[in-house]
Amino acid sequence: MLVIATSDKGGTGRSVTTCNVAYRRAIQGDDVCYLDFDFGSPTAGAIFGVERMTHGTQAEDGLHRYLQGKTVTPGYVDIWSESRRPPGTGPRPTGAGNLVLYPGDLGGGEFTAKPEVIERCAELLLLLQSQFSVIFIDLSAGRSHAAEMILTVTAREKRISDTRWLVFHRWTRQHISAAADLVFEERGLLEFGHLFGHDRDELRRRIRFVRTAVIDPKIDQGLLGLRPEQEAWLRQVDKGLNEQANIAGLGRTSVIATVPVDPVLQWREQLITDEDVYAEIANETTVDAFATLAANLDEPAAWSRL
Amino acid sequence: MSSATASEGTLSIGEIRTGLLGHSSQLSMAETVRLLDLVPGEQVRHAAYPRAYAVSPQRLAGIDCFMPSRSGRHVRGVGTFATRATLTGGLIVQTCSHTTLVPSSRQYRREWSHYLATPGVVEYLGRLRLDDAAEGFAQAENGHLNIEMGRTAESTVFNLQRSRLLDGKQPLHAPLGRWRWALQPVRDNGDPGLYRFTVLPEGTRLIRLAVVWPDVSDLLDLVEDLALHDWLLDFVSRQIERARPGSGDLDRTLQHIGPVIDHLLHHWMPKARVQPGLYGLWDAFDRFQGLTRQWDLTINRIRDHVALNSLRLVLRTESEWSGLG
C-alpha cells in the first residue's frame, strides 16, 4: 500500500503526523518505509530523531539524487537502530515490523519530473513494494513536481495499485478552503490526476482528509484553561467550520482522522512514544489518533464509497 | 563462470542481497530464464533438481580504488567485480557482487584488456595484508565504502523487480537480507575455520571465513546458500513474532503465518547447491549459529499452533452447536 501525504499550506503538521503514523503502523506489525519527498525541506530525519540527517542526508545518496540518476540506489536509515527518539530506542520492539527512512538530500531543492525521473520513481516504488507492506510518501506543501510525478507513476504503473492520499489541513477557515482548492479546484489533485490518466471518481475515492491541531472544547478545557465564554465561542466557531467543511467537500465522510492539539507537537516535531504518555508529557488522545489513523489506512469502513 | 581461483595471497570478497520477487506465484523455469537473461548472448544456467534454481550470466564493473583496510592502509587495486543473480524456487531472488583480490605482477596500472581477461579479479598494487583487508571489509561497519559492491547487487534487484514478467502482487513483503563476506584461503590443516559472524544493528550480516578450496564459483554457491537460509530463518521467525500466536487473535495469526506456509517453508533445503566437499564449512557455520536447530523449533512451533488453533475452532463450533440445541 502506498500512502501519500500532502497539504496545501505549510505548518499543518503533515510531516510530524505522517512520521508518527508510520511509527505506529510499524509497531502494529507492518514493515514500513517512509520516503521524504518534501524536496524543499527534508526534515523527516529530525522528526525520527536521526541526528546525522536532521535536514536530509549528506551522503549524496538521498532521494533527490537517486531520482536524478546520480546514485544507483538511494540511501536508507533503519529507524529502530538509529533513532535517538526515544533515547536508546534500541532494537525493534517485539512484534513490530521494520521502519526504514529514505531521506532526501541536504539542500536538494526541487526538480522537474522528466520521463527518466518518473521511470526511476516507478522502479523504486516497485522495489519497495516487494519489501514493505506500507510505503509512506511525504510530499511538500502545495502543488509540486513531486506530486505530479507520483500522480503520473500511479496512473501508468498498474502494478502499484493500492494508493491512498491523505490531505492534511488545520482546522481554520483558510486551511479548509486551501485544502479544498488543492483537491477540487483548477490545477488541483483531481484535475491533474485526470490529465495524467487517472479516473477522476476513482482517484476521489482514494483521497481522505486529516484535520490537525484541532481543539476540542470539551476535552481541552482544562488543558488550555478556557473560560466558559471562550468555550462557548469555540463551539460557535467549530460549528461554522463544520458547515464550511461540509460545503467544501471536506465533511465528516471524507475525513479519516482528527489529530488533537498536543503541547509536545507544538514545541517540537518528534515521534511520540508510549513512554511520553506514561510520563504524562504527551496526551493519550494524540497517540490514539495516530494509532487509529495507522490502523484505518487499509480499513474498508474508512474508505467506503462517498 | 569466474575464472578466479582462491589460493594463498588472495582474498575473495563480496556482497549478497536476498529477497522475494514481487510476483503472486512462483515463476516457471521458462520465465525464470527470461528474467535472468541479463547479458545478451550468454546462457542462463538452470537446474530443476534438487530444486528449481537458475543463475544469470555475470555482469562486470571496472574499479580502480583503495582496497578495504581495517587499519586505514591505502593499497590501490585495479580490476573488475562481477555480479550475478540467482532465483531459487522461482521466488527467492539473490544477487551477488564479488571479486577476488590477487597480487599484481607489476607495480603500475595496466591496460583494461589485461583486467578484462580475468573477470571478477582485482589486482592490488603494493603490499596488502589480507587479514587487514578481510577485517576492514567484512568486520567493520563501514567496510563497504571503498568498493560499493552492495549498491550494484542492490540495483540488480531493482532491475529484476521491475521486469514485465512480474505482476507486483506478492503474497508476502520481505525485507532484503544483506550479507557482506570475505573468504580467505588457508593451508589445508583439516579443520575449516570460522572466523567471525557479526550482525549489525540494522540487520546486515558480516561474515569472515577461512577456506581450503580453490574454486571461487563453488564458494559463491556456499555463501549464497548460507545467506539464503539465514534470511529464510530470520524472516519466518519475524512473521511468527508478528502473528502473536496465543494472543487469541486468530485472524492476525493466519494473516502472517498463512502466506509463510503457502510460499516459504518448503524452500528450506540446506546445501542443495553446495559442493559436497564444502559441507563441512556449512555444518561448522550451522553449529555456531544454530540455523537448523532454530528452524526445526520454528517449524514445530508453527505446526503446533496450527494444530492448536484447529482444535480451538472445533471446540468453539461444537459449543455453538450445543448452545443452539
XYZ file of C-alpha atoms in Angstrom:
631
model
C 0.000 0.000 0.000
C 1.181 3.459 -0.942
C 0.160 6.290 1.398
C 0.797 9.777 0.058
C 0.704 12.694 2.467
C 0.155 16.177 1.112
C -1.194 19.554 2.175
C -1.808 22.908 0.583
C -0.218 25.032 3.253
C 2.893 24.550 5.327
C 2.661 24.183 9.081
C -0.204 21.720 9.028
C 1.761 19.106 10.908
C 1.745 16.873 7.848
C 5.266 15.520 8.265
C 5.148 15.054 12.007
C 1.780 13.300 11.817
C 2.866 11.079 8.938
C 6.081 10.102 10.751
C 4.096 9.219 13.856
C 1.554 7.245 11.862
C 4.376 5.338 10.141
C 5.890 4.625 13.559
C 2.540 3.363 14.889
C 1.946 1.239 11.836
C 5.359 -0.406 12.280
C 4.566 -1.088 15.939
C 1.310 -2.690 14.800
C 3.445 -5.221 12.905
C 3.861 -3.955 9.344
C 7.105 -3.423 7.514
C 7.004 0.278 6.818
C 9.144 2.701 4.874
C 8.981 6.455 4.711
C 10.100 8.394 1.654
C 10.948 12.032 2.270
C 9.775 13.639 -0.968
C 9.489 17.042 0.684
C 12.271 18.214 -1.568
C 12.176 21.779 -0.333
C 12.866 20.859 3.280
C 13.525 17.198 4.032
C 13.018 17.127 7.786
C 11.845 13.572 8.414
C 15.293 12.726 9.786
C 14.829 15.294 12.526
C 11.343 14.063 13.405
C 12.515 10.445 13.554
C 15.427 11.546 15.722
C 18.225 10.622 13.330
C 20.766 13.263 14.230
C 23.088 12.839 11.281
C 20.323 13.740 8.841
C 18.344 16.469 10.513
C 17.929 18.256 7.166
C 18.297 15.306 4.833
C 21.272 13.094 4.167
C 24.777 14.376 3.495
C 25.939 11.106 1.969
C 24.959 12.259 -1.545
C 22.674 9.285 -1.980
C 19.303 10.753 -0.942
C 16.076 10.508 -2.928
C 16.717 13.669 -4.999
C 19.987 12.301 -6.246
C 18.545 8.859 -6.818
C 15.697 10.255 -8.928
C 18.143 12.334 -10.924
C 20.239 9.268 -11.641
C 23.221 10.376 -9.578
C 23.270 7.248 -7.428
C 22.175 3.729 -8.424
C 20.399 3.056 -5.132
C 19.086 5.523 -2.568
C 20.483 5.515 0.951
C 18.257 4.427 3.808
C 18.227 4.526 7.595
C 16.955 1.857 9.933
C 14.967 3.903 12.444
C 14.906 1.282 15.190
C 18.670 1.176 15.387
C 19.479 4.805 14.598
C 16.800 6.908 16.207
C 17.670 8.851 19.342
C 13.992 9.404 19.896
C 13.055 7.910 22.304
C 16.591 7.816 23.667
C 18.079 4.366 23.250
C 15.223 3.051 21.132
C 17.497 0.107 20.639
C 16.300 -2.889 18.713
C 12.903 -3.257 17.169
C 10.106 -3.833 19.726
C 8.798 -7.400 19.772
C 6.219 -7.959 17.085
C 6.944 -4.677 15.338
C 7.878 -4.504 11.691
C 10.782 -2.734 10.041
C 10.772 1.050 10.000
C 13.058 2.491 7.352
C 13.556 6.085 6.280
C 14.676 7.012 2.769
C 15.899 10.558 3.368
C 16.018 13.488 0.965
C 19.295 15.253 0.221
C 20.609 18.094 2.296
C 19.903 21.188 0.182
C 18.335 19.051 -2.535
C 15.748 21.559 -3.735
C 13.024 20.966 -6.294
C 13.475 19.337 -9.684
C 11.396 18.696 -12.774
C 9.532 15.479 -13.445
C 11.300 14.373 -16.619
C 10.446 10.962 -18.156
C 13.603 9.274 -16.813
C 12.893 10.652 -13.345
C 9.396 9.193 -13.482
C 10.858 5.898 -14.661
C 13.257 5.766 -11.697
C 10.483 6.646 -9.307
C 8.368 3.744 -10.602
C 11.331 1.399 -10.269
C 11.914 2.464 -6.675
C 8.256 2.060 -5.711
C 8.082 -1.399 -7.288
C 11.156 -2.493 -5.378
C 9.919 -1.076 -2.084
C 6.513 -2.631 -2.645
C 8.156 -6.047 -2.624
C 9.814 -5.311 0.724
C 7.332 -3.192 2.650
C 3.619 -3.549 3.196
C 3.143 0.196 3.685
C 5.104 2.889 1.849
C 4.607 6.439 3.110
C 5.449 9.316 0.798
C 5.648 12.763 2.317
C 5.175 15.437 -0.360
C 5.935 19.086 0.161
C 3.160 21.569 0.812
C 1.277 22.874 -2.196
C 1.483 21.830 -5.812
C 4.842 20.298 -6.568
C 6.687 18.382 -9.249
C 6.943 15.520 -6.804
C 3.132 15.367 -6.617
C 2.913 15.378 -10.417
C 5.492 12.619 -10.555
C 3.562 10.429 -8.112
C 0.285 11.054 -9.950
C 1.939 10.053 -13.213
C 3.605 6.950 -11.814
C 0.450 5.699 -10.102
C -1.580 6.289 -13.265
C 0.871 4.488 -15.550
C 2.238 1.687 -13.436
C -0.691 -0.662 -12.874
C 1.389 -2.817 -10.522
C 1.356 -0.009 -7.973
C -2.349 -0.284 -7.442
C -3.236 0.307 -3.814
C -2.735 4.050 -3.398
C -4.244 6.295 -0.738
C -3.947 10.068 -0.467
C -4.067 11.920 2.823
C -4.616 15.677 2.612
C -3.664 17.465 5.827
C -5.183 20.729 6.941
C -5.567 22.652 10.148
C -8.979 23.419 11.493
C -9.252 27.030 10.346
C -11.192 28.799 7.591
C -8.129 29.447 5.472
C -6.798 25.925 5.812
C -10.149 24.352 4.968
C -10.528 26.360 1.789
C -6.881 25.824 0.838
C -7.185 22.050 1.265
C -10.392 22.054 -0.799
C -8.605 24.027 -3.540
C -5.695 21.590 -3.550
C -8.032 18.707 -4.263
C -11.026 20.051 -6.161
C -10.070 23.285 -7.895
C -8.181 24.212 -11.016
C -4.751 22.565 -11.171
C -5.778 20.501 -8.163
C -5.095 16.832 -7.499
C -8.204 15.609 -9.302
C -7.679 17.754 -12.380
C -4.008 16.860 -12.683
C -4.712 13.239 -11.861
C -7.291 13.112 -14.648
C -4.810 14.747 -17.013
C -2.203 12.093 -16.237
C -4.603 9.217 -16.799
C -6.450 8.644 -13.525
C -10.166 8.103 -13.415
C -11.471 11.172 -11.594
C -14.036 9.371 -9.423
C -11.677 6.531 -8.637
C -8.997 8.996 -7.546
C -11.545 10.915 -5.462
C -12.342 7.710 -3.585
C -8.669 7.366 -2.710
C -8.443 10.778 -1.038
C -9.167 11.423 2.634
C -8.634 14.495 4.781
C -6.779 14.683 8.078
C -7.621 17.544 10.420
C -4.686 18.540 12.584
C -4.128 20.563 15.752
C -7.844 20.527 16.482
C -9.003 21.936 19.783
C -11.844 20.013 21.358
C -13.552 22.472 23.709
C -14.825 19.632 25.887
C -11.548 17.757 26.380
C -9.091 20.626 26.141
C -10.912 22.920 28.502
C -8.723 22.054 31.471
C -5.567 21.903 29.403
C -5.991 25.320 27.894
C -7.680 26.855 30.917
C -10.631 28.033 28.856
C -13.157 30.359 30.390
C -16.826 29.495 29.775
C -17.078 32.448 27.353
C -14.133 31.128 25.359
C -15.583 27.646 25.309
C -18.903 28.942 24.032
C -17.116 30.960 21.377
C -15.055 27.947 20.315
C -18.181 25.836 19.944
C -19.686 28.529 17.763
C -16.616 28.687 15.534
C -16.376 24.902 15.408
C -19.952 24.753 14.156
C -19.181 27.323 11.481
C -16.086 25.457 10.372
C -18.038 22.221 10.134
C -20.565 23.910 7.866
C -17.792 25.344 5.723
C -16.066 21.945 5.529
C -19.285 20.208 4.503
C -19.885 22.646 1.674
C -16.267 22.429 0.523
C -16.353 18.617 0.315
C -14.319 18.059 3.465
C -17.229 16.823 5.524
C -17.291 14.004 8.020
C -17.445 11.177 5.462
C -14.249 12.257 3.767
C -12.293 12.790 6.988
C -10.167 9.854 8.099
C -8.673 11.342 11.251
C -8.741 14.281 13.593
C -5.494 14.881 15.443
C -5.902 16.928 18.624
C -3.621 19.794 19.530
C -0.731 18.480 21.620
C 1.839 20.557 23.507
C 4.657 18.175 22.556
C 3.955 18.611 18.860
C 3.526 22.370 19.215
C 7.002 22.822 20.632
C 8.980 20.098 18.985
C 8.204 17.934 15.996
C 9.068 14.442 17.096
C 7.851 10.879 17.489
C 5.501 10.492 20.430
C 6.107 7.216 22.198
C 4.023 5.401 24.756
C 6.642 6.387 27.325
C 5.850 10.047 26.652
C 2.240 9.317 27.503
C 3.137 7.392 30.670
C 5.362 10.269 31.687
C 2.324 12.490 31.046
C 4.321 14.689 28.693
C 2.114 13.876 25.747
C -1.619 13.284 25.629
C -3.038 9.840 25.250
C -5.622 11.185 22.806
C -2.813 12.203 20.434
C -1.291 8.746 20.419
C -4.765 7.249 19.999
C -5.362 9.455 16.974
C -2.068 8.340 15.386
C -2.660 4.670 16.127
C -6.237 4.779 14.861
C -5.210 6.526 11.662
C -2.435 3.943 11.195
C -4.922 1.107 11.559
C -7.539 2.820 9.364
C -5.182 3.216 6.414
C -6.494 -0.036 4.999
C -9.720 -0.347 6.951
C -12.503 -0.696 4.339
C -15.000 1.154 6.536
C -12.798 4.245 6.475
C -12.611 4.166 2.684
C -16.130 3.159 1.756
C -17.620 4.983 -1.199
C -18.550 8.559 -0.628
C 31.872 -18.609 -14.514
C 34.570 -16.674 -12.839
C 37.985 -17.780 -13.828
C 39.325 -16.780 -10.444
C 40.805 -19.334 -8.153
C 41.392 -18.839 -4.486
C 44.944 -19.515 -3.479
C 47.315 -18.127 -0.923
C 47.847 -14.422 -1.245
C 44.290 -13.953 -2.482
C 41.082 -12.858 -0.826
C 37.546 -13.204 -2.147
C 35.061 -10.578 -1.023
C 31.504 -9.775 -1.948
C 28.005 -8.728 -1.033
C 24.744 -10.603 -1.350
C 21.167 -9.368 -1.324
C 18.351 -11.833 -0.730
C 14.673 -11.047 -1.208
C 11.334 -12.106 -2.624
C 10.183 -11.456 -6.165
C 7.225 -9.100 -6.473
C 5.000 -11.744 -8.014
C 1.847 -13.588 -6.998
C 3.184 -17.100 -7.577
C 6.480 -18.760 -8.298
C 7.910 -18.274 -11.764
C 8.146 -21.227 -14.121
C 11.603 -22.226 -15.274
C 10.982 -20.675 -18.704
C 10.015 -17.368 -17.090
C 12.954 -17.590 -14.700
C 15.346 -17.956 -17.599
C 13.842 -14.906 -19.302
C 14.036 -12.888 -16.105
C 17.694 -13.689 -15.505
C 18.769 -13.096 -19.085
C 20.900 -10.124 -18.037
C 23.651 -10.388 -20.644
C 22.595 -10.758 -24.288
C 24.104 -13.813 -25.943
C 25.037 -15.536 -22.700
C 23.309 -18.504 -21.170
C 21.265 -18.637 -18.005
C 22.257 -21.872 -16.251
C 19.407 -23.684 -14.562
C 18.519 -26.895 -12.806
C 15.237 -28.415 -11.696
C 16.746 -30.770 -9.088
C 17.094 -30.966 -6.188
C 15.016 -27.823 -6.554
C 14.319 -25.136 -9.127
C 17.373 -22.967 -9.364
C 18.785 -20.676 -12.035
C 21.777 -18.410 -12.210
C 22.287 -15.482 -14.559
C 25.422 -14.747 -16.542
C 27.762 -12.326 -14.794
C 27.960 -8.622 -15.425
C 31.240 -6.862 -14.878
C 32.074 -3.486 -13.411
C 35.530 -1.973 -13.533
C 37.115 -0.478 -10.436
C 40.279 1.379 -9.560
C 40.267 2.294 -5.914
C 41.783 1.671 -2.494
C 41.332 -1.806 -1.126
C 39.437 -2.270 2.131
C 41.569 -1.984 5.246
C 40.861 -2.059 8.947
C 43.992 -0.157 9.828
C 43.451 2.502 7.176
C 46.227 1.460 4.802
C 45.915 2.747 1.273
C 46.651 -0.009 -1.189
C 45.354 0.577 -4.687
C 43.607 -2.150 -6.631
C 42.519 -2.292 -10.272
C 40.275 -4.804 -11.970
C 36.650 -5.857 -12.121
C 33.969 -7.205 -9.882
C 31.237 -9.471 -11.176
C 27.531 -9.510 -10.366
C 25.198 -12.415 -10.845
C 21.570 -13.025 -9.956
C 20.028 -16.322 -8.946
C 16.447 -17.416 -8.471
C 15.606 -20.260 -6.124
C 12.256 -21.993 -6.224
C 11.049 -19.441 -8.784
C 10.568 -16.983 -5.927
C 13.632 -16.162 -3.847
C 15.938 -13.781 -5.642
C 19.592 -13.331 -4.755
C 22.124 -11.022 -6.287
C 25.793 -11.381 -5.545
C 28.596 -8.981 -6.422
C 32.033 -10.372 -5.776
C 35.676 -10.130 -6.645
C 38.938 -11.835 -5.782
C 41.912 -9.730 -4.778
C 45.211 -11.044 -6.159
C 48.723 -9.569 -6.146
C 49.704 -7.730 -9.309
C 52.839 -8.768 -11.124
C 53.559 -5.124 -11.962
C 53.656 -2.044 -9.819
C 51.601 0.057 -12.182
C 48.152 0.007 -13.720
C 47.905 -1.908 -16.975
C 45.540 -1.581 -19.938
C 41.902 -2.656 -19.372
C 42.157 -5.593 -21.776
C 44.530 -7.160 -19.277
C 41.992 -6.929 -16.475
C 39.086 -7.980 -18.683
C 40.903 -11.229 -19.433
C 40.290 -12.322 -15.846
C 36.776 -11.205 -14.959
C 35.933 -10.836 -11.273
C 39.537 -10.253 -10.253
C 41.157 -7.152 -8.801
C 44.942 -6.891 -8.835
C 46.389 -4.975 -5.921
C 49.455 -2.840 -6.407
C 51.593 -2.910 -3.321
C 51.607 -4.878 -0.119
C 48.157 -5.849 1.020
C 47.764 -7.535 4.388
C 44.930 -9.944 3.687
C 43.817 -10.183 7.314
C 43.635 -6.433 7.492
C 41.699 -6.224 4.215
C 39.273 -9.005 5.193
C 38.706 -7.404 8.571
C 38.238 -3.988 7.000
C 35.660 -5.307 4.570
C 33.676 -7.891 6.490
C 34.099 -6.946 10.113
C 33.993 -3.154 10.124
C 30.609 -1.455 9.960
C 31.543 0.806 7.042
C 33.683 -1.744 5.234
C 31.646 -1.477 2.060
C 32.528 2.142 1.413
C 35.524 1.746 -0.867
C 34.158 -0.902 -3.188
C 30.430 -0.422 -3.240
C 29.524 -3.862 -4.488
C 26.427 -3.821 -2.282
C 24.919 -0.987 -4.278
C 25.463 -2.856 -7.505
C 23.938 -6.024 -6.062
C 21.004 -3.967 -4.841
C 20.478 -2.124 -8.102
C 20.407 -5.506 -9.829
C 17.470 -6.433 -7.578
C 15.865 -3.085 -8.598
C 16.200 -4.081 -12.246
C 14.751 -7.537 -11.727
C 11.778 -6.332 -9.683
C 10.580 -4.011 -12.440
C 10.525 -6.775 -15.032
C 7.289 -7.035 -17.001
C 7.199 -10.730 -16.123
C 6.195 -9.799 -12.580
C 2.681 -8.780 -11.597
C 3.596 -6.916 -8.388
C 1.019 -8.865 -6.338
C 3.348 -10.580 -3.928
C 1.673 -12.517 -1.123
C 4.446 -11.543 1.297
C 6.542 -8.462 1.837
C 10.036 -9.461 2.848
C 12.910 -7.136 3.662
C 16.131 -7.522 1.709
C 18.708 -9.653 3.502
C 22.146 -8.033 3.302
C 25.343 -10.074 3.561
C 28.905 -8.876 3.267
C 31.544 -11.552 3.263
C 35.254 -12.217 2.944
C 36.741 -15.645 2.264
C 40.401 -16.180 2.909
C 42.143 -19.282 1.635
C 44.269 -21.103 4.188
C 46.614 -24.099 4.055
C 44.828 -27.376 4.440
C 45.098 -28.360 8.084
C 41.971 -30.452 8.214
C 39.619 -28.171 10.075
C 37.677 -25.447 8.327
C 37.823 -22.300 10.411
C 35.037 -19.836 11.066
C 36.482 -16.504 11.940
C 33.705 -14.088 12.577
C 29.980 -13.574 12.089
C 28.598 -10.168 13.023
C 25.063 -8.826 12.780
C 24.922 -5.031 12.545
C 22.071 -3.251 14.385
C 20.173 -2.638 11.141
C 20.436 -6.295 10.214
C 23.357 -6.511 7.781
C 25.375 -9.695 8.260
C 29.161 -9.636 8.116
C 30.940 -12.918 7.728
C 34.599 -13.922 7.534
C 35.531 -17.490 6.736
C 38.781 -19.320 6.224
C 38.518 -21.860 3.457
C 40.548 -24.617 1.897
C 39.010 -24.613 -1.534
C 40.350 -23.402 -4.808
C 37.233 -22.703 -6.839
C 35.653 -19.295 -6.252
C 32.449 -20.210 -8.037
C 31.864 -23.118 -5.622
C 32.494 -20.751 -2.740
C 29.885 -18.334 -4.101
C 27.355 -21.163 -4.123
C 28.224 -21.852 -0.493
C 27.905 -18.260 0.712
C 24.695 -17.712 -1.239
C 23.220 -20.864 0.262
C 24.156 -19.729 3.779
C 22.734 -16.274 3.130
C 19.511 -17.737 1.746
C 18.886 -19.957 4.754
C 19.828 -17.292 7.247
C 17.413 -14.887 5.537
C 14.670 -17.520 5.414
C 15.031 -18.297 9.117
C 15.131 -14.639 10.063
C 12.060 -13.790 8.007
C 9.971 -16.753 9.147
C 10.808 -16.101 12.815
C 9.790 -12.476 12.393
C 6.493 -13.474 10.822
C 5.730 -15.724 13.806
C 6.647 -12.971 16.224
C 4.311 -10.666 14.378
C 1.495 -13.195 14.265
C 1.471 -13.078 18.088
C 0.432 -16.689 18.474
C -1.521 -17.262 21.669
C -2.910 -13.719 21.646
C -6.291 -15.171 20.707
C -6.360 -13.088 17.518
C -6.798 -15.902 15.010
C -7.174 -13.589 12.026
C -3.886 -11.927 12.769
C -2.130 -15.254 13.242
C -3.496 -16.553 9.951
C -2.679 -13.357 8.094
C 1.006 -13.630 8.988
C 1.511 -17.389 9.172
C -0.668 -18.424 6.240
C 1.477 -16.982 3.434
C 4.604 -18.354 5.099
C 3.204 -21.875 4.993
C 1.913 -21.390 1.458
C 5.014 -19.856 -0.051
C 8.168 -20.209 2.024
C 8.546 -23.191 4.317
C 9.276 -25.665 1.548
C 12.265 -23.659 0.352
C 14.390 -24.784 3.295
C 16.882 -27.163 1.737
C 20.344 -26.660 3.203
C 23.340 -27.427 0.995
C 21.125 -28.100 -2.025
C 23.600 -26.378 -4.311
C 26.778 -26.716 -2.279
C 29.660 -28.944 -3.371
C 29.892 -31.989 -1.054
C 33.473 -31.030 -0.226
C 32.200 -27.812 1.346
C 29.532 -29.433 3.534
C 31.966 -29.256 6.446
C 32.029 -25.490 6.264
C 28.242 -25.246 6.062
C 27.957 -27.525 9.066
C 30.556 -25.575 11.007
C 28.585 -22.379 10.402
C 25.381 -24.157 11.352
C 26.959 -25.435 14.569
C 27.861 -21.901 15.591
C 24.684 -20.158 14.504
C 22.246 -22.999 15.086
C 20.317 -22.302 11.868
C 18.909 -25.811 11.582
C 18.056 -26.119 15.254
C 16.242 -22.786 15.207
C 14.480 -23.703 12.000
C 13.256 -27.020 13.422
C 11.964 -25.276 16.519
C 10.245 -22.630 14.418
C 8.575 -25.145 12.134
C 7.370 -27.215 15.064
C 6.035 -24.098 16.674
C 4.086 -23.188 13.557
C 2.650 -26.704 13.250
C 1.703 -26.834 16.918
C -0.076 -23.521 16.666
C -1.946 -24.517 13.561
C -2.989 -27.753 15.268
C -3.976 -25.973 18.468
C -5.978 -23.358 16.636
C -7.829 -26.007 14.641
C -8.690 -27.669 17.932
C -9.940 -24.392 19.347
C -12.112 -23.827 16.288
C -13.592 -27.306 16.555
C -14.374 -26.781 20.222
C -15.886 -23.387 19.561
C -18.086 -24.751 16.780
C -19.180 -27.629 18.990
C -20.136 -25.344 21.847
C -22.032 -23.104 19.442
C -23.961 -26.119 18.171
C -24.757 -27.339 21.640
C -25.775 -23.815 22.563
C -28.296 -23.924 19.697
C -29.672 -27.243 20.843
